[in-house]
Short mmCIF file of C-alpha atoms and ligand atoms in Angstrom, two decimals:
data_model
loop_
_atom_site.label_atom_id
_atom_site.label_comp_id
_atom_site.label_asym_id
_atom_site.label_seq_id
_atom_site.Cartn_x
_atom_site.Cartn_y
_atom_site.Cartn_z
CA UNK A 188 0.00 0.00 0.00
CA UNK A 189 1.40 3.33 -0.98
CA UNK A 190 2.15 5.61 1.93
CA UNK A 191 -0.09 8.61 2.20
CA UNK A 192 1.72 11.71 0.97
CA UNK A 193 2.02 14.19 3.79
CA UNK A 194 2.07 17.86 2.97
CA UNK A 195 2.52 20.99 4.97
CA UNK A 196 2.98 24.67 4.35
CA UNK A 197 6.13 26.43 5.50
CA UNK A 198 7.00 30.09 5.80
CA UNK A 199 10.12 30.64 3.72
CA UNK A 200 11.24 33.43 5.97
CA UNK A 201 11.10 31.91 9.42
CA UNK A 202 10.20 28.27 8.85
CA UNK A 203 6.79 28.42 10.57
CA UNK A 204 4.76 25.30 9.74
CA UNK A 205 1.04 25.42 9.05
CA UNK A 206 -1.46 22.82 7.83
CA UNK A 207 -2.94 25.22 5.27
CA UNK A 208 -1.78 28.13 3.16
CA UNK A 209 -1.70 31.49 4.90
CA UNK A 210 -1.34 34.93 3.39
CA UNK A 211 0.55 36.35 6.31
CA UNK A 212 2.86 34.43 8.58
CA UNK A 213 1.59 34.56 12.19
CA UNK A 214 5.13 34.04 13.45
CA UNK A 215 7.22 36.61 11.58
CA UNK A 216 4.52 38.78 10.03
CA UNK A 217 5.83 38.52 6.47
CA UNK A 218 3.33 38.39 3.61
CA UNK A 219 3.08 35.76 0.92
CA UNK A 220 5.92 33.56 2.16
CA UNK A 221 4.07 30.24 2.44
CA UNK A 222 4.91 27.37 0.13
CA UNK A 223 3.67 23.83 0.08
CA UNK A 224 6.18 21.10 0.73
CA UNK A 225 5.88 17.36 0.64
CA UNK A 226 7.13 15.76 3.82
CA UNK A 227 7.21 12.02 4.20
CA UNK A 228 6.66 10.10 7.39
CA UNK A 229 10.36 9.62 8.10
CA UNK A 230 10.90 13.32 8.36
CA UNK A 231 10.29 13.20 12.05
CA UNK A 232 10.50 16.62 13.57
CA UNK A 233 13.85 18.26 14.10
CA UNK A 234 13.27 18.29 17.82
CA UNK A 235 12.94 14.53 17.82
CA UNK A 236 16.12 14.03 15.85
CA UNK A 237 18.07 16.35 18.10
CA UNK A 238 16.64 14.69 21.17
CA UNK A 239 18.39 11.43 20.54
CA UNK A 240 21.93 12.84 20.20
CA UNK A 241 23.92 11.39 23.11
CA UNK A 242 22.19 9.89 26.11
CA UNK A 243 22.54 12.24 29.03
CA UNK A 244 21.29 12.38 32.60
CA UNK A 245 20.39 15.24 34.92
CA UNK A 246 23.34 16.27 37.09
CA UNK A 247 24.48 19.03 39.46
CA UNK A 248 26.25 21.99 37.89
CA UNK A 249 29.21 21.45 40.20
CA UNK A 250 29.48 17.84 39.07
CA UNK A 251 29.59 18.54 35.38
CA UNK A 252 33.02 17.81 34.06
CA UNK A 253 34.49 20.60 32.08
CA UNK A 254 36.33 19.74 28.95
CA UNK A 255 39.52 21.75 28.62
CA UNK A 256 38.27 24.62 26.50
CA UNK A 257 40.20 23.55 23.44
CA UNK A 258 40.11 25.92 20.50
CA UNK A 259 41.21 25.12 16.99
CA UNK A 260 43.42 27.80 15.48
CA UNK A 261 42.08 28.42 11.98
CA UNK A 262 45.22 30.19 10.84
CA UNK A 263 43.31 33.41 10.23
CA UNK A 264 43.52 36.09 12.90
CA UNK A 265 40.22 37.77 12.03
CA UNK A 266 38.17 34.57 11.88
CA UNK A 267 39.72 33.38 15.14
CA UNK A 268 38.81 36.65 16.80
CA UNK A 269 35.18 36.58 15.68
CA UNK A 270 34.85 33.01 16.90
CA UNK A 271 36.12 34.10 20.31
CA UNK A 272 39.66 32.75 20.01
CA UNK A 273 39.34 29.90 17.54
CA UNK A 274 36.88 27.19 16.67
CA UNK A 275 35.45 24.95 19.39
CA UNK A 276 35.64 21.25 18.43
CA UNK A 277 32.23 19.83 17.65
CA UNK A 278 30.63 23.19 16.97
CA UNK A 279 28.25 23.98 14.17
CA UNK A 280 28.98 27.34 12.56
CA UNK A 281 26.77 29.12 10.07
CA UNK A 282 28.24 31.71 7.71
CA UNK A 283 25.45 33.68 6.07
CA UNK A 284 25.62 36.35 3.43
CA UNK A 285 24.36 37.58 0.10
CA UNK A 286 25.44 35.70 -3.02
CA UNK A 287 28.81 36.83 -4.38
CA UNK A 288 29.98 38.45 -1.16
CA UNK A 289 32.83 35.95 -0.73
CA UNK A 290 31.56 33.16 1.54
CA UNK A 291 33.07 30.41 -0.60
CA UNK A 292 36.33 32.30 -0.87
CA UNK A 293 36.53 32.78 2.89
CA UNK A 294 35.75 29.18 3.78
CA UNK A 295 38.05 27.74 1.13
CA UNK A 296 40.76 30.03 2.39
CA UNK A 297 40.26 28.75 5.93
CA UNK A 298 40.44 25.18 4.63
CA UNK A 299 43.63 25.95 2.73
CA UNK A 300 45.51 27.84 5.40
CA UNK A 301 44.95 25.79 8.54
CA UNK A 302 48.17 23.92 8.51
CA UNK A 303 48.12 20.40 9.80
CA UNK A 304 44.32 20.16 10.03
CA UNK A 305 42.44 17.82 7.81
CA UNK A 306 39.53 19.58 6.16
CA UNK A 307 36.77 18.24 4.00
CA UNK A 308 35.40 20.94 1.72
CA UNK A 309 32.03 19.82 0.38
CA UNK A 310 30.69 21.86 -2.49
CA UNK A 311 27.31 21.52 -4.10
CA UNK A 312 27.69 24.69 -6.08
CA UNK A 313 30.93 24.47 -8.00
CA UNK A 314 32.81 21.78 -9.89
CA UNK A 315 36.12 20.41 -8.63
CA UNK A 316 37.93 22.28 -11.44
CA UNK A 317 36.37 25.59 -10.43
CA UNK A 318 37.42 25.02 -6.85
CA UNK A 319 40.94 24.10 -7.97
CA UNK A 320 41.11 27.32 -9.96
CA UNK A 321 40.06 29.33 -6.94
CA UNK A 322 42.43 27.41 -4.70
CA UNK A 323 45.40 28.16 -6.96
CA UNK A 324 44.57 31.87 -6.79
CA UNK A 325 44.45 31.76 -3.03
CA UNK A 326 47.50 29.49 -2.75
CA UNK A 327 47.46 25.93 -1.56
CA UNK A 328 49.17 25.86 1.82
CA UNK A 329 47.39 22.89 3.35
CA UNK A 330 47.87 19.57 1.57
CA UNK A 331 45.26 18.02 3.85
CA UNK A 332 42.37 19.90 2.27
CA UNK A 333 40.07 17.44 0.53
CA UNK A 334 37.50 18.66 -1.98
CA UNK A 335 34.27 16.71 -2.46
CA UNK A 336 31.53 17.78 -4.83
CA UNK A 337 28.33 16.16 -3.62
CA UNK A 338 24.81 17.19 -2.70
CA UNK A 339 23.32 14.07 -1.09
CA UNK A 340 23.58 14.33 2.68
CA UNK A 341 23.86 10.57 3.24
CA UNK A 342 26.93 10.40 0.97
CA UNK A 343 28.48 13.42 2.67
CA UNK A 344 28.05 11.91 6.13
CA UNK A 345 29.51 8.61 4.89
CA UNK A 346 32.59 10.44 3.61
CA UNK A 347 32.97 12.39 6.84
CA UNK A 348 32.89 9.09 8.72
CA UNK A 349 35.48 7.54 6.45
CA UNK A 350 37.90 10.46 6.23
CA UNK A 351 37.56 11.62 9.87
CA UNK A 352 38.41 15.27 9.12
CA UNK A 353 39.10 17.86 11.82
CA UNK A 354 36.48 20.09 10.30
CA UNK A 355 34.04 20.15 7.42
CA UNK A 356 32.79 22.96 5.20
CA UNK A 357 29.35 22.60 3.58
CA UNK A 358 28.95 25.02 0.66
CA UNK A 359 26.01 25.59 0.76
CA UNK A 360 23.17 24.24 2.90
CA UNK A 361 20.69 25.26 0.18
CA UNK A 362 22.18 22.78 -2.29
CA UNK A 363 22.26 19.65 -0.15
CA UNK A 364 19.33 17.31 0.39
CA UNK A 365 18.45 14.14 2.21
CA UNK A 366 16.65 11.15 0.72
CA UNK A 367 14.36 11.03 3.72
CA UNK A 368 12.36 13.99 2.50
CA UNK A 369 10.65 14.36 -0.84
CA UNK A 370 10.79 18.11 -1.18
CA UNK A 371 13.53 19.71 -3.26
CA UNK A 372 16.89 20.97 -2.04
CA UNK A 373 16.70 24.42 -0.52
CA UNK A 374 13.18 23.98 0.88
CA UNK A 375 12.49 24.64 4.52
CA UNK A 376 12.05 21.01 5.52
CA UNK A 377 15.23 19.93 3.67
CA UNK A 378 17.32 22.65 5.24
CA UNK A 379 16.02 21.90 8.71
CA UNK A 380 16.51 18.17 8.41
CA UNK A 381 20.01 18.44 6.88
CA UNK A 382 21.13 20.93 9.52
CA UNK A 383 19.74 18.80 12.34
CA UNK A 384 21.57 15.72 11.02
CA UNK A 385 24.81 17.70 10.73
CA UNK A 386 24.35 19.02 14.27
CA UNK A 387 23.85 15.53 15.59
CA UNK A 388 26.94 14.40 13.79
CA UNK A 389 29.08 17.34 14.95
CA UNK A 390 28.10 16.85 18.60
CA UNK A 391 28.61 13.10 18.66
CA UNK A 392 31.90 13.01 16.73
CA UNK A 393 33.52 16.28 17.84
CA UNK A 394 34.02 17.33 14.22
CA UNK A 395 33.34 21.01 13.69
CA UNK A 396 31.14 21.87 10.74
CA UNK A 397 30.98 25.20 8.93
CA UNK A 398 27.73 25.64 7.01
CA UNK A 399 27.35 28.29 4.35
CA UNK A 400 23.91 29.77 3.79
CA UNK A 401 22.75 32.35 1.26
CA UNK A 402 20.45 35.13 2.20
CA UNK A 403 18.86 37.31 -0.42
CA UNK A 404 17.66 40.82 0.23
CA UNK A 405 14.00 39.93 -0.17
CA UNK A 406 14.44 36.80 1.91
CA UNK A 407 12.87 34.52 -0.70
CA UNK A 408 15.32 31.68 -0.16
CA UNK A 409 14.76 29.65 2.94
CA UNK A 410 17.81 29.35 5.05
CA UNK A 411 19.77 31.19 7.66
CA UNK A 412 16.78 32.44 9.65
CA UNK A 413 15.60 28.89 10.22
CA UNK A 414 19.10 27.69 11.02
CA UNK A 415 19.92 30.32 13.61
CA UNK A 416 18.27 28.33 16.39
CA UNK A 417 19.97 25.10 15.48
CA UNK A 418 23.60 26.17 15.12
CA UNK A 419 26.08 27.23 17.83
CA UNK A 420 27.56 30.20 16.04
CA UNK A 421 26.08 32.53 13.42
CA UNK A 422 28.46 34.73 11.46
CA UNK A 423 27.31 37.21 8.89
CA UNK A 424 29.57 38.11 6.02
CA UNK A 425 28.67 41.54 4.76
CA UNK A 426 29.93 44.30 2.60
CA UNK A 427 29.08 46.58 -0.23
CA UNK A 428 29.43 44.79 -3.57
CA UNK A 429 31.12 47.85 -5.06
CA UNK A 430 33.71 47.94 -2.35
CA UNK A 431 36.62 45.68 -1.54
CA UNK A 432 36.07 45.62 2.21
CA UNK A 433 34.16 42.86 3.94
CA UNK A 434 33.07 42.42 7.53
CA UNK A 435 32.55 39.14 9.29
CA UNK A 436 30.17 39.87 12.12
CA UNK A 437 29.28 37.60 15.02
CA UNK A 438 25.47 37.49 15.36
CA UNK A 439 25.28 34.62 17.81
CA UNK A 440 28.04 32.78 19.62
CA UNK A 441 27.55 30.14 22.27
CA UNK A 442 31.28 30.21 23.00
CA UNK A 443 32.18 33.88 23.08
CA UNK A 444 31.14 37.48 22.65
CA UNK A 445 28.80 38.27 19.78
CA UNK A 446 29.71 41.82 18.99
CA UNK A 447 33.15 40.98 17.63
CA UNK A 448 33.92 41.81 14.00
CA UNK A 449 36.59 40.73 11.54
CA UNK A 450 37.63 42.97 8.67
CA UNK A 451 38.86 41.75 5.29
CA UNK A 452 39.94 43.17 2.01
CA UNK A 453 39.05 41.22 -1.16
CA UNK A 454 42.14 40.99 -3.35
CA UNK A 455 43.03 39.03 -6.48
CA UNK A 456 44.47 36.28 -4.33
CA UNK A 457 41.64 35.99 -1.85
CA UNK A 458 40.76 37.80 1.34
CA UNK A 459 43.40 39.68 3.29
CA UNK A 460 42.81 40.05 7.01
CA UNK A 461 42.85 43.73 7.97
CA UNK A 462 44.25 43.76 11.47
CA UNK A 463 44.22 47.50 11.77
CA UNK A 464 40.89 48.75 10.33
CA UNK A 465 41.54 52.42 11.14
CA UNK A 466 44.15 52.52 8.40
CA UNK A 467 41.62 51.83 5.68
CA UNK A 468 38.78 53.82 7.22
CA UNK A 469 40.52 57.17 7.41
CA UNK A 470 41.28 59.18 4.31
CA UNK A 471 43.84 61.94 3.96
CA UNK A 472 42.94 65.14 2.18
CA UNK A 473 45.19 67.94 1.00
CA UNK A 474 42.84 70.59 2.30
CA UNK A 475 40.19 70.51 5.02
CA UNK A 476 36.71 69.63 3.70
CA UNK A 477 33.36 70.36 5.24
CA UNK A 478 30.95 67.55 6.10
CA UNK A 479 33.64 65.15 7.26
CA UNK A 480 34.10 64.01 10.83
CA UNK A 481 36.06 61.20 12.44
CA UNK A 482 34.48 58.99 15.06
CA UNK A 483 36.18 56.63 17.46
CA UNK A 484 34.19 53.42 17.38
CA UNK A 485 34.49 50.01 18.98
CA UNK A 486 33.12 46.64 18.04
CA UNK A 487 33.95 43.90 20.49
CA UNK A 488 37.34 44.36 22.05
CA UNK A 489 38.85 46.29 19.19
CA UNK A 490 38.49 50.06 18.83
CA UNK A 491 38.87 51.71 15.43
CA UNK A 492 38.49 55.12 13.89
CA UNK A 493 36.10 55.72 11.04
CA UNK A 494 35.32 58.65 8.80
CA UNK A 495 31.72 59.89 8.55
CA UNK A 496 30.68 61.93 5.55
CA UNK A 497 27.58 64.01 5.38
CA UNK A 498 26.00 66.30 2.83
CA UNK A 499 23.33 68.76 3.89
CA UNK A 500 21.70 70.71 1.08
CA UNK A 501 18.53 72.71 0.54
CA UNK A 502 15.52 70.52 -0.14
CA UNK A 503 14.04 71.27 -3.54
CA UNK A 504 10.70 69.59 -2.86
CA UNK A 505 8.28 69.53 0.03
CA UNK A 506 9.56 66.43 1.77
CA UNK A 507 13.29 66.49 2.38
CA UNK A 508 15.34 63.47 1.37
CA UNK A 509 17.07 61.52 4.07
CA UNK A 510 19.56 58.97 2.90
CA UNK A 511 21.90 56.95 5.07
CA UNK A 512 24.28 54.32 3.71
CA UNK A 513 25.46 51.78 6.25
CA UNK A 514 23.57 53.48 9.07
CA UNK A 515 20.15 53.12 10.62
CA UNK A 516 17.92 55.74 8.99
CA UNK A 517 15.74 56.01 12.10
CA UNK A 518 18.75 56.79 14.25
CA UNK A 519 19.80 59.46 11.76
CA UNK A 520 16.33 61.03 11.83
CA UNK A 521 16.43 61.07 15.60
CA UNK A 522 19.82 62.80 15.64
CA UNK A 523 18.59 65.37 13.11
CA UNK A 524 15.51 66.04 15.26
CA UNK A 525 17.77 66.68 18.24
CA UNK A 526 19.83 69.15 16.19
CA UNK A 527 16.65 70.90 15.14
CA UNK A 528 15.28 71.15 18.65
CA UNK A 529 18.44 71.81 20.66
CA UNK A 530 20.57 73.84 18.24
CA UNK A 531 17.77 75.46 16.24
CA UNK A 532 19.11 74.13 12.95
CA UNK A 533 16.45 74.16 10.22
CA UNK A 534 16.73 70.51 9.27
CA UNK A 535 13.15 70.35 7.94
CA UNK A 536 14.28 72.35 4.91
CA UNK A 537 17.33 70.19 4.23
CA UNK A 538 18.16 67.03 2.34
CA UNK A 539 20.64 64.99 4.34
CA UNK A 540 22.93 62.27 3.03
CA UNK A 541 25.14 60.17 5.25
CA UNK A 542 27.94 57.83 4.38
CA UNK A 543 30.64 55.81 6.10
CA UNK A 544 34.11 55.13 4.76
CA UNK A 545 34.74 51.79 3.07
CA UNK A 546 31.03 50.94 2.72
CA UNK A 547 31.06 49.98 6.41
CA UNK A 548 27.82 49.25 8.20
CA UNK A 549 27.85 50.68 11.70
CA UNK A 550 25.45 50.34 14.58
CA UNK A 551 27.61 51.78 17.36
CA UNK A 552 25.73 54.50 19.26
CA UNK A 553 29.13 55.84 20.31
CA UNK A 554 29.32 57.29 16.81
CA UNK A 555 26.37 59.65 17.40
CA UNK A 556 28.65 62.55 18.16
CA UNK A 557 30.69 62.03 14.98
CA UNK A 558 27.51 61.80 12.89
CA UNK A 559 26.12 65.07 14.24
CA UNK A 560 29.57 66.68 13.90
CA UNK A 561 29.61 65.79 10.18
CA UNK A 562 26.07 67.13 9.74
CA UNK A 563 26.85 70.38 11.57
CA UNK A 564 30.02 70.83 9.50
CA UNK A 565 28.16 70.38 6.22
CA UNK A 566 25.20 72.50 7.33
CA UNK A 567 27.45 75.50 8.02
CA UNK A 568 29.86 74.48 5.24
CA UNK A 569 32.73 74.74 7.66
CA UNK A 570 35.49 72.14 7.93
CA UNK A 571 36.12 70.69 11.36
CA UNK A 572 39.55 71.55 12.78
CA UNK A 573 42.26 69.11 11.88
CA UNK A 574 43.25 66.39 14.29
CA UNK A 575 39.90 66.19 16.09
CA UNK A 576 37.76 63.12 16.54
CA UNK A 577 34.65 62.39 18.62
CA UNK A 578 33.12 59.60 20.61
CA UNK A 579 29.89 59.71 22.56
CA UNK A 580 26.22 58.93 22.54
CA UNK A 581 23.55 61.57 22.14
CA UNK A 582 20.49 61.63 24.39
CA UNK A 583 17.11 63.06 23.42
CA UNK A 584 17.57 66.12 25.63
CA UNK A 585 20.83 66.89 23.91
CA UNK A 586 22.97 65.46 26.67
CA UNK A 587 26.17 63.63 25.73
CA UNK A 588 26.53 60.17 27.27
CA UNK A 589 29.75 58.21 27.47
CA UNK A 590 30.33 55.61 24.77
CA UNK A 591 31.15 52.11 26.03
CA UNK A 592 34.92 51.51 26.30
CA UNK A 593 35.69 55.21 25.93
CA UNK A 594 39.19 54.67 27.29
CA UNK A 595 40.15 52.24 24.53
CA UNK A 596 38.70 54.57 21.91
CA UNK A 597 40.79 57.44 23.23
CA UNK A 598 43.94 55.30 23.15
CA UNK A 599 43.28 54.31 19.54
CA UNK A 600 42.79 57.96 18.57
CA UNK A 601 46.06 58.89 20.29
CA UNK A 602 47.87 56.02 18.59
CA UNK A 603 46.73 57.29 15.20
CA UNK A 604 48.03 60.78 15.88
CA UNK A 605 44.82 62.64 16.74
CA UNK A 606 45.52 65.67 18.91
CA UNK A 607 42.06 66.17 20.41
CA UNK A 608 39.10 63.98 21.16
CA UNK A 609 35.63 65.18 22.14
CA UNK A 610 34.01 62.91 24.73
CA UNK A 611 31.17 63.00 27.24
CA UNK A 612 31.77 65.08 30.35
CA UNK A 613 30.22 62.24 32.33
CA UNK A 614 33.15 59.87 31.88
CA UNK A 615 35.17 59.07 34.93
CA UNK A 616 37.08 62.10 36.19
CA UNK A 617 40.11 59.96 36.89
CA UNK A 618 40.50 59.01 33.25
CA UNK A 619 43.92 60.21 32.13
CA UNK A 620 44.69 61.29 28.60
CA UNK A 621 47.40 59.27 26.87
CA UNK A 622 50.42 61.22 25.69
CA UNK A 623 49.85 63.62 22.80
CA UNK A 624 46.05 63.85 22.97
CA UNK A 625 43.86 66.37 24.70
CA UNK A 626 40.46 65.24 26.02
CA UNK A 627 37.65 67.74 25.51
CA UNK A 628 34.70 66.97 27.79
CA UNK A 629 31.27 68.25 26.83
CA UNK A 630 27.97 67.64 28.60
CA UNK A 631 25.57 68.98 26.02
CA UNK A 632 25.25 69.13 22.25
CA UNK A 633 25.26 72.94 22.44
CA UNK A 634 28.96 72.79 23.37
CA UNK A 635 29.89 70.71 20.32
CA UNK A 636 30.26 73.47 17.65
CA UNK A 637 32.73 75.34 19.87
CA UNK A 638 34.79 72.19 20.37
CA UNK A 639 34.87 71.46 16.65
CA UNK A 640 35.56 74.86 15.18
CA UNK A 641 37.60 76.84 17.71
CA UNK A 642 41.30 77.01 16.85
CA UNK A 643 43.74 75.56 19.33
P1 LIG B 946 32.43 33.91 -3.70
O1 LIG B 946 33.28 33.39 -2.61
O2 LIG B 946 32.18 33.00 -4.84
O3 LIG B 946 31.03 34.41 -3.14
P2 LIG B 946 29.85 33.58 -2.45
O4 LIG B 946 30.33 32.23 -2.16
O5 LIG B 946 29.54 34.39 -1.22
O6 LIG B 946 28.71 33.60 -3.40
O7 LIG B 946 33.13 35.26 -4.17
C1 LIG B 946 32.68 35.96 -5.23
C2 LIG B 946 33.48 37.17 -5.60
O8 LIG B 946 34.78 37.26 -5.06
C3 LIG B 946 33.64 37.14 -7.08
O9 LIG B 946 32.95 38.27 -7.59
C4 LIG B 946 35.09 37.23 -7.36
C5 LIG B 946 35.68 37.69 -6.08
N1 LIG B 946 37.04 37.13 -5.82
C6 LIG B 946 38.11 38.00 -5.76
O10 LIG B 946 38.00 39.21 -5.94
N2 LIG B 946 39.37 37.48 -5.49
C7 LIG B 946 39.58 36.16 -5.29
O11 LIG B 946 40.71 35.72 -5.05
C8 LIG B 946 38.44 35.28 -5.36
C9 LIG B 946 38.62 33.80 -5.15
C10 LIG B 946 37.20 35.81 -5.62
MG1 LIG B 947 29.73 30.45 -3.14
#
């Protein structure tokens, strides 16, 4: 007797399962994301397949034996940093990003540069020749890197068992499928089932697995969102396609801090780790220009300086244009409203454009002061004095609040030769300025123009 075909509807954005088609997903609120998928009886739920990983028993916290926090050095300083000091054996890592951003390049590079580690690079997207071509560009440093072009999960797991690699790369999760489920590769149920099987395998064997997942801007391809709950670490690889700089950002990390970033430059021979981001994020001009400010920022443990550019011009039409690249537009609007209210600047008549050096995306509120400094400079068409940078958060009443890790930011500014830094007056009084830099403390936004434009 033929088995009854079981069908369900899945939200392609978040993976929500429903027995019938829905116009709007009750879980994530997206419209028109439901698609029908055939699921057979074997596709027991992910929860069930995770549940039978290793047999465990309830025990006291104090009795739990701690494994010696071993970390695998991936031979890449930036990737190690984002992972919190290397890869934990048996971890499942997801690298998400838009197509063409460089996920395959990054993971192949990791596989090729970790000396002495055996890596199995599974590709369902490219042929072995294409990978060889890419590998020769990057440079083959690790003879133990094995390339396997396969899409069937059962075959992949069999090879992992046979070869016993130290870590595995799956490029990409959208191309692999398991025979247990009838729906096509890349569907929600396939992705969930494949990831759950890989998780089970990683945990029981201690082999780390790096999974690559594509995300598209409109979120039409199922993937990373659904996987985020399953994996241990989620890294996002981002950047502006027109720019050579890329950021690897920790979104979730069960073994370390999440706000760490890694910076790379895409060259002809692969990705170069940028250990000192300030160098690429600051430009040098022959003459002072208006609308440019430098902010001292910090992501994770590393401070860096970044240039903010702004253009404020008269609005030709009723509604002024507000355009921010790499910055939250709502935050920008809030900062502009504060300028309007507290400094009496007529922002409602102005178009405002905002940009960050290197196509960087920033979310650090410590850059508020630099953003408003750039806007003020462009508004009055007056260049900010040379050698000044800012760090601080802006409150709705115009008060300046200290940015987290202000001390490290000041040190980085001093190291790069800045002579003055504008900070919140509320930082610890005992904070001493490093050699060569003067700390200017301000409590309110109204004191900012004086700090920026008064000659030394
Ligand atoms: P790729 O890793 O294929 O992207 P993804 O896997 O995220 O889809 O990288 C694609 C881009 O990287 C491609 O446009 C070419 C560029 N690239 C370089 O600039 N230098 C290199 O050494 C390599 C291998 C790729
Ligand atoms: Mg790729």
